[in-house]
XYZ file of C-alpha atoms in Angstrom:
464
model
C 9.903 -23.497 -73.243
C 6.744 -21.657 -74.298
C 6.690 -17.906 -75.592
C 3.221 -16.528 -75.784
C 1.797 -13.706 -77.887
C -1.785 -12.492 -78.394
C -3.504 -12.739 -81.854
C -5.765 -10.049 -83.620
C -4.865 -7.072 -81.529
C -6.956 -3.991 -81.839
C -6.459 -0.252 -81.023
C -8.858 -0.569 -77.980
C -7.693 -0.045 -74.533
C -5.776 -2.743 -72.666
C -8.127 -4.230 -70.210
C -5.644 -7.043 -68.880
C -2.147 -8.411 -69.182
C -0.353 -11.846 -69.003
C 2.922 -10.942 -67.067
C 5.545 -13.587 -67.330
C 7.002 -14.628 -64.067
C 10.510 -15.026 -65.929
C 11.308 -11.289 -66.860
C 13.266 -12.447 -69.994
C 9.731 -12.945 -71.711
C 7.432 -10.096 -72.859
C 4.001 -9.154 -71.473
C 0.839 -10.229 -73.518
C -1.629 -7.239 -73.556
C -5.310 -8.321 -73.939
C -7.314 -5.716 -75.801
C -10.266 -7.591 -77.146
C -13.142 -9.055 -75.386
C -12.056 -12.359 -76.424
C -8.384 -13.169 -77.325
C -6.777 -16.188 -78.504
C -3.204 -16.657 -77.151
C -0.584 -18.443 -79.537
C 2.633 -19.957 -78.553
C 5.838 -21.075 -80.198
C 6.707 -24.553 -79.450
C 10.324 -25.910 -79.464
C 9.665 -29.049 -81.478
C 7.368 -27.461 -84.004
C 8.269 -24.885 -86.660
C 4.754 -23.123 -86.626
C 2.510 -21.708 -83.977
C -0.471 -23.284 -82.271
C -3.367 -21.889 -80.174
C -2.438 -21.977 -76.345
C -5.681 -20.711 -74.782
C -8.634 -18.254 -75.344
C -9.252 -15.654 -72.706
C -12.742 -14.033 -72.509
C -13.613 -11.158 -70.514
C -16.601 -11.718 -68.109
C -19.488 -9.350 -67.899
C -18.716 -8.308 -64.483
C -15.472 -6.697 -65.912
C -13.423 -7.792 -62.917
C -12.766 -11.498 -64.032
C -12.338 -13.698 -67.112
C -12.537 -17.308 -68.391
C -9.617 -19.223 -69.634
C -10.353 -21.946 -72.200
C -7.807 -24.469 -73.077
C -7.073 -24.670 -76.769
C -3.957 -26.738 -76.771
C -3.638 -30.684 -76.685
C -1.848 -30.346 -73.383
C -3.119 -29.705 -69.867
C -2.949 -26.126 -68.640
C -2.395 -25.206 -64.987
C -4.450 -22.476 -63.457
C -3.474 -21.702 -59.816
C -2.008 -25.295 -59.766
C -5.220 -26.895 -60.812
C -5.337 -28.808 -64.199
C -7.592 -27.446 -66.851
C -8.011 -30.249 -69.702
C -8.306 -29.574 -73.474
C -11.282 -27.513 -74.538
C -12.216 -27.093 -70.732
C -12.530 -23.554 -69.165
C -11.621 -22.137 -65.750
C -12.470 -18.845 -64.203
C -9.503 -16.542 -63.594
C -9.196 -13.283 -61.755
C -6.601 -10.576 -61.073
C -3.415 -12.432 -59.494
C -4.306 -16.000 -61.182
C -1.229 -17.844 -62.493
C -1.521 -19.706 -65.707
C 0.996 -22.254 -67.185
C 1.138 -24.869 -70.031
C 3.103 -27.186 -67.703
C 5.160 -26.994 -64.389
C 7.736 -24.260 -64.401
C 10.391 -26.616 -63.097
C 10.097 -28.380 -66.503
C 10.791 -25.171 -68.435
C 7.404 -23.954 -69.197
C 6.730 -20.114 -68.699
C 4.249 -19.161 -66.076
C 2.158 -16.058 -66.550
C 0.206 -14.004 -64.009
C -3.056 -12.648 -65.052
C -3.447 -8.967 -64.146
C -6.678 -6.858 -64.678
C -6.063 -3.173 -65.621
C -7.804 -0.782 -63.131
C -10.257 1.379 -65.145
C -13.257 3.643 -64.255
C -15.527 1.324 -66.227
C -14.418 -1.805 -64.210
C -14.931 0.032 -60.797
C -18.275 1.296 -61.863
C -19.538 -2.110 -62.558
C -18.116 -4.203 -59.656
C -20.923 -6.323 -58.701
C -22.098 -7.081 -55.038
C -24.179 -10.201 -54.381
C -27.307 -9.546 -52.533
C -29.888 -11.838 -51.199
C -33.265 -10.410 -52.093
C -34.874 -11.354 -48.907
C -32.514 -8.757 -47.207
C -34.000 -5.944 -49.462
C -37.692 -6.538 -48.212
C -39.787 -4.543 -45.957
C -40.723 -6.871 -43.238
C -44.025 -5.120 -42.936
C -45.385 -5.528 -46.440
C -42.898 -8.322 -47.471
C -42.050 -6.603 -50.842
C -38.884 -4.895 -52.004
C -38.371 -1.525 -50.311
C -40.178 1.471 -51.744
C -38.611 4.906 -50.851
C -36.488 2.993 -47.956
C -36.069 4.401 -44.673
C -33.647 3.131 -41.839
C -34.312 3.048 -38.163
C -31.718 3.580 -35.691
C -30.060 2.107 -33.684
C -31.071 -1.297 -34.951
C -30.462 -0.194 -38.556
C -33.510 -2.175 -39.988
C -34.978 -0.899 -43.307
C -38.703 -0.252 -44.450
C -40.756 1.283 -46.926
C -41.400 4.896 -46.108
C -45.137 4.509 -46.286
C -45.049 1.206 -44.292
C -43.013 2.723 -41.416
C -44.935 6.069 -41.539
C -48.227 4.170 -40.800
C -46.404 2.072 -38.102
C -45.205 5.329 -36.603
C -48.681 6.863 -36.608
C -50.307 3.848 -34.934
C -47.426 3.565 -32.430
C -47.820 7.073 -31.096
C -51.526 6.533 -30.543
C -51.006 3.286 -28.553
C -47.772 3.743 -26.537
C -45.050 6.114 -25.351
C -42.250 4.701 -27.406
C -41.782 3.497 -31.186
C -40.578 -0.079 -31.407
C -38.891 -1.427 -34.501
C -41.325 -3.728 -36.339
C -38.722 -6.285 -37.045
C -36.605 -6.647 -33.856
C -38.927 -4.712 -31.329
C -35.873 -2.346 -30.235
C -36.724 1.121 -29.175
C -36.287 3.353 -32.388
C -34.644 6.599 -31.524
C -34.184 8.062 -35.005
C -35.554 7.250 -38.625
C -34.575 8.775 -41.824
C -34.605 8.127 -45.613
C -31.689 6.143 -46.887
C -30.577 7.391 -50.221
C -27.778 4.674 -50.558
C -30.211 1.828 -50.167
C -32.704 3.708 -52.472
C -30.210 3.331 -55.408
C -29.913 -0.448 -54.627
C -33.582 -0.636 -54.435
C -33.706 0.816 -58.087
C -30.988 -1.495 -59.269
C -32.848 -4.535 -58.041
C -36.029 -3.666 -59.824
C -34.101 -2.826 -63.001
C -32.492 -6.352 -62.687
C -35.710 -8.037 -62.004
C -38.828 -6.136 -63.275
C -41.060 -8.880 -61.892
C -40.485 -7.648 -58.403
C -42.118 -4.030 -59.090
C -45.119 -3.240 -57.300
C -48.382 -2.081 -59.165
C -48.845 1.628 -59.768
C -51.708 1.623 -57.574
C -49.658 0.064 -54.632
C -46.788 2.658 -55.049
C -49.445 5.551 -55.075
C -50.821 4.292 -51.846
C -47.369 3.978 -50.245
C -46.456 7.524 -51.375
C -49.742 8.839 -49.900
C -48.914 7.429 -46.538
C -45.075 8.364 -46.522
C -44.541 11.283 -43.912
C -40.832 10.717 -43.401
C -39.324 13.561 -45.640
C -36.381 14.476 -43.212
C -34.521 12.772 -40.368
C -36.965 12.362 -37.397
C -35.717 12.075 -33.804
C -38.034 9.821 -31.658
C -38.320 9.505 -27.815
C -35.550 12.314 -27.625
C -37.162 13.955 -24.455
C -37.237 10.588 -22.726
C -33.657 9.780 -23.847
C -32.304 13.220 -22.457
C -33.744 12.427 -18.877
C -32.599 9.014 -18.668
C -28.956 9.766 -19.362
C -26.999 11.772 -16.675
C -25.040 14.489 -18.138
C -22.046 16.689 -16.762
C -22.693 20.437 -16.560
C -20.539 20.836 -19.696
C -22.486 18.230 -21.625
C -25.550 19.846 -20.572
C -24.543 23.103 -21.649
C -23.613 21.785 -25.213
C -26.957 19.883 -25.529
C -29.286 22.873 -24.604
C -29.219 24.120 -28.164
C -31.083 20.791 -29.419
C -33.822 21.189 -26.856
C -37.414 21.687 -28.175
C -39.395 24.700 -26.395
C -42.684 22.665 -26.608
C -41.145 19.791 -24.631
C -41.214 22.234 -21.579
C -43.820 24.732 -22.230
C -47.273 24.505 -23.881
C -47.675 26.580 -27.076
C -50.828 26.926 -29.047
C -52.527 24.295 -26.951
C -49.801 21.596 -27.581
C -46.906 20.266 -25.448
C -44.662 17.447 -26.351
C -44.918 14.199 -24.520
C -42.699 11.101 -24.458
C -43.973 9.744 -27.732
C -43.557 13.008 -29.908
C -41.499 12.676 -32.973
C -39.094 15.546 -33.476
C -37.442 17.142 -36.504
C -34.115 18.856 -36.298
C -33.990 22.171 -38.196
C -31.340 22.228 -41.037
C -30.483 25.886 -40.398
C -30.222 26.323 -36.664
C -29.968 22.764 -35.411
C -32.750 23.185 -33.015
C -35.685 20.699 -32.401
C -39.404 21.011 -33.138
C -42.129 18.496 -32.959
C -43.360 16.774 -36.121
C -46.947 17.844 -36.512
C -48.824 16.881 -39.665
C -52.156 18.536 -41.022
C -51.728 21.559 -38.802
C -51.608 24.031 -41.899
C -47.979 25.131 -41.126
C -45.291 23.868 -43.444
C -42.276 22.278 -41.802
C -40.343 21.072 -44.633
C -38.942 22.881 -47.681
C -40.866 21.568 -50.821
C -37.704 22.074 -52.876
C -35.269 19.882 -50.950
C -37.647 18.082 -48.263
C -35.386 19.366 -45.524
C -36.877 20.589 -42.200
C -36.870 24.267 -41.188
C -38.317 25.694 -37.954
C -38.861 29.278 -38.787
C -42.466 29.088 -40.124
C -43.592 26.588 -37.224
C -42.312 28.799 -34.406
C -43.385 32.011 -36.030
C -46.971 30.704 -36.227
C -46.959 30.116 -32.604
C -45.385 33.345 -31.728
C -42.380 31.633 -30.159
C -39.175 33.723 -30.078
C -35.593 32.411 -29.764
C -33.553 32.241 -26.579
C -30.100 31.146 -25.498
C -31.906 27.947 -24.631
C -33.820 27.531 -27.736
C -32.142 28.937 -30.823
C -34.788 29.547 -33.521
C -34.493 30.398 -37.063
C -35.360 33.948 -38.229
C -38.538 34.073 -40.498
C -36.329 34.885 -43.616
C -34.726 31.562 -43.466
C -38.004 29.862 -44.489
C -40.807 31.571 -46.064
C -43.304 31.631 -48.959
C -41.622 32.371 -52.267
C -44.025 35.441 -52.929
C -42.873 37.143 -49.758
C -39.237 36.780 -50.469
C -37.090 39.670 -52.086
C -33.836 39.527 -54.109
C -31.309 42.199 -54.824
C -28.364 40.093 -56.504
C -28.221 37.466 -59.089
C -27.531 34.100 -57.379
C -24.185 32.744 -57.823
C -25.708 29.459 -59.227
C -27.396 31.383 -62.124
C -26.416 30.401 -65.730
C -24.489 27.349 -64.409
C -22.220 29.777 -62.510
C -21.060 31.317 -65.679
C -20.111 34.973 -64.270
C -20.029 36.333 -67.928
C -23.546 35.404 -68.670
C -24.680 36.522 -65.198
C -23.281 39.858 -66.125
C -25.076 40.094 -69.267
C -28.322 39.264 -67.676
C -27.688 42.079 -65.150
C -27.035 44.557 -67.902
C -30.214 43.436 -69.708
C -32.361 44.092 -66.648
C -30.560 47.503 -66.134
C -31.000 48.499 -69.679
C -34.731 47.579 -69.504
C -35.076 50.172 -66.583
C -36.297 47.529 -64.297
C -34.861 45.798 -60.983
C -34.245 42.113 -60.425
C -36.977 41.947 -58.119
C -39.486 43.024 -60.767
C -38.226 40.597 -63.287
C -38.317 37.633 -60.831
C -41.786 38.769 -59.757
C -42.904 38.601 -63.433
C -41.543 35.185 -63.894
C -42.997 33.783 -60.799
C -46.398 34.666 -62.208
C -45.491 32.983 -65.461
C -44.459 29.975 -63.396
C -47.768 30.152 -61.496
C -49.788 30.241 -64.848
C -47.900 27.271 -65.964
C -46.415 29.097 -68.901
C -42.936 27.528 -68.269
C -41.669 24.041 -68.925
C -40.581 22.724 -65.426
C -38.493 19.793 -66.759
C -35.205 21.211 -65.700
C -36.330 22.920 -62.505
C -33.577 21.885 -59.911
C -36.142 21.381 -57.164
C -37.998 18.383 -55.745
C -41.653 18.234 -56.395
C -41.377 20.750 -59.076
C -44.924 20.461 -60.183
C -46.223 21.387 -56.788
C -44.281 24.711 -56.551
C -46.387 27.922 -56.469
C -45.854 31.435 -55.230
C -47.254 30.292 -51.889
C -44.910 27.435 -51.412
C -42.429 27.792 -48.504
C -38.661 27.222 -49.458
C -35.421 27.590 -47.814
C -33.049 30.276 -49.021
C -30.899 27.932 -51.067
C -33.841 26.469 -52.957
C -35.059 30.071 -53.529
C -31.943 30.746 -55.261
C -32.029 27.787 -57.337
C -35.589 28.661 -58.365
C -34.524 32.226 -59.161
C -31.608 30.828 -61.406
C -34.104 28.605 -63.117
C -36.325 31.648 -63.890
C -33.413 33.834 -65.081
C -32.631 31.125 -67.523
C -36.194 31.408 -69.103
C -35.971 35.212 -68.898
C -32.708 35.135 -71.137
C -33.719 32.309 -73.638
C -37.063 34.168 -74.476
C -35.257 37.617 -74.974
C -34.959 39.010 -78.600
C -31.649 39.977 -79.756
C -32.700 43.752 -79.849
C -32.984 43.649 -75.981
C -29.561 42.101 -75.559
C -26.663 44.648 -74.700
C -24.632 45.651 -77.739
C -22.432 43.060 -79.325
C -23.891 40.274 -77.383
C -26.644 39.402 -79.770
C -24.049 38.520 -82.412
C -22.651 35.613 -80.542
C -23.587 32.227 -81.647
C -24.736 29.445 -79.575
C -22.412 26.868 -77.999
C -23.300 23.532 -79.305
C -23.157 22.237 -75.703
C -25.494 25.077 -74.395
C -25.896 25.214 -70.571
C -24.257 21.861 -70.395
C -20.905 23.083 -71.617
C -18.009 22.419 -69.352
C -15.478 24.555 -70.978
C -17.310 27.709 -70.056
C -16.152 27.304 -66.540
C -12.425 27.270 -67.106
C -11.948 29.150 -70.411
C -12.889 32.656 -70.236
C -12.370 33.302 -74.020
C -14.806 30.538 -74.920
C -17.150 31.736 -72.206
C -17.286 35.082 -73.866
C -17.208 33.936 -77.459
C -20.260 31.691 -77.322
C -23.828 31.938 -75.867
C -24.286 29.380 -73.252
C -27.883 30.434 -72.208
C -29.465 27.938 -74.679
C -30.374 24.323 -74.848
C -27.670 21.905 -76.178
C -28.279 21.661 -80.032
C -29.854 18.741 -81.667
C -26.781 17.671 -83.302
C -24.987 17.359 -79.960
C -27.851 15.571 -78.222
C -28.220 12.897 -81.037
C -24.551 12.644 -82.054
C -21.888 12.092 -79.236
C -19.249 12.044 -81.703
C -19.609 15.482 -83.178
C -16.736 17.994 -82.707
C -16.829 21.412 -81.496
C -17.294 24.243 -84.089
C -14.686 26.327 -81.836
């Protein structure tokens, strides 16, 4: 009978176990990436190597190499001396048939966050190519209902040409009528992983710049919506429920424009209403901070007001940064640290100014490019100006960003009494303790960058 034990155990986490089918024997824990299993043999006074188990790079399987002079059975298949076999969670390993007295072990992988993170999925590269340019997707978009995927720039050009020639947009791959198209963030991550795995598939910078210049799909687009609504019969109750999604310009001409059957529509992220997607008309339809569509500026420019049939956003929902006003510090400010928000509020009050005055000053500094925009939590950060249209949510993010700079550039003399003596937290704005430990939030200043020691040495310990 064989009794197994692992050699050279370390203090690292157990990543797998050999669990004996016979409960009289002990489990064998595998801690090292490569572990030699020894066994005690009845007809020998010493120990001999049984097998070597090596963890695979995919972190969800391993290789078992026979190190004994006898055959080893892996899932009833024979593995000869010095030969190897792949094993996975649930594989059974034995030095011989169990009915002849040999102990059988079951190989079990330990479920860890690391192993879950690195589970690999096989993907044929051909399925990750745009059928228009025949290259790996770039800023991938998905068409529905056929669910085929394309580069944003490629499909945007296809969409533009289709609208010029026909009443409906057909999928370039299967020729089905496209009713909806939008950016696919999940496949965008896969696109990046593919290019990391095989850099030879990357396009030239000139190609990507050309695609980006053609890309017009920023938020989900509804295509052929007017035609689709008229084809499908609805009950009175269904019709009532769908009225809020109608586009006013599908029925009435405004500003010399009326939708036709090929008009692409955007759905407003605030009110859920529809508006035609119109490029180069001098009216912003997307928030530059989040790329989502909002209808307030578009309908306001045409003098269209809302009704029970056509819900429209109020101008306050989507307007230029310079035309916005603010009376309260956003809840997002200072990483949602209420103690730091209170200090900022007291600083402003102590200076005899209003929050609006301070924000206006820092918007001007932003305009003059006196602020490092690296951490600005908005898309297209380099393009943001005082004339940029943003939604209310992105405006709050911008104000929070500006208030951070207001505080970090402030001298200690301008801080409220007692606050200037606080030492900076090593973790700075990235500190997680500030959210659940009020004493720590008050003791240390968190409106600061993480220190150089913390950024370069992940093993450093906190001072407090």
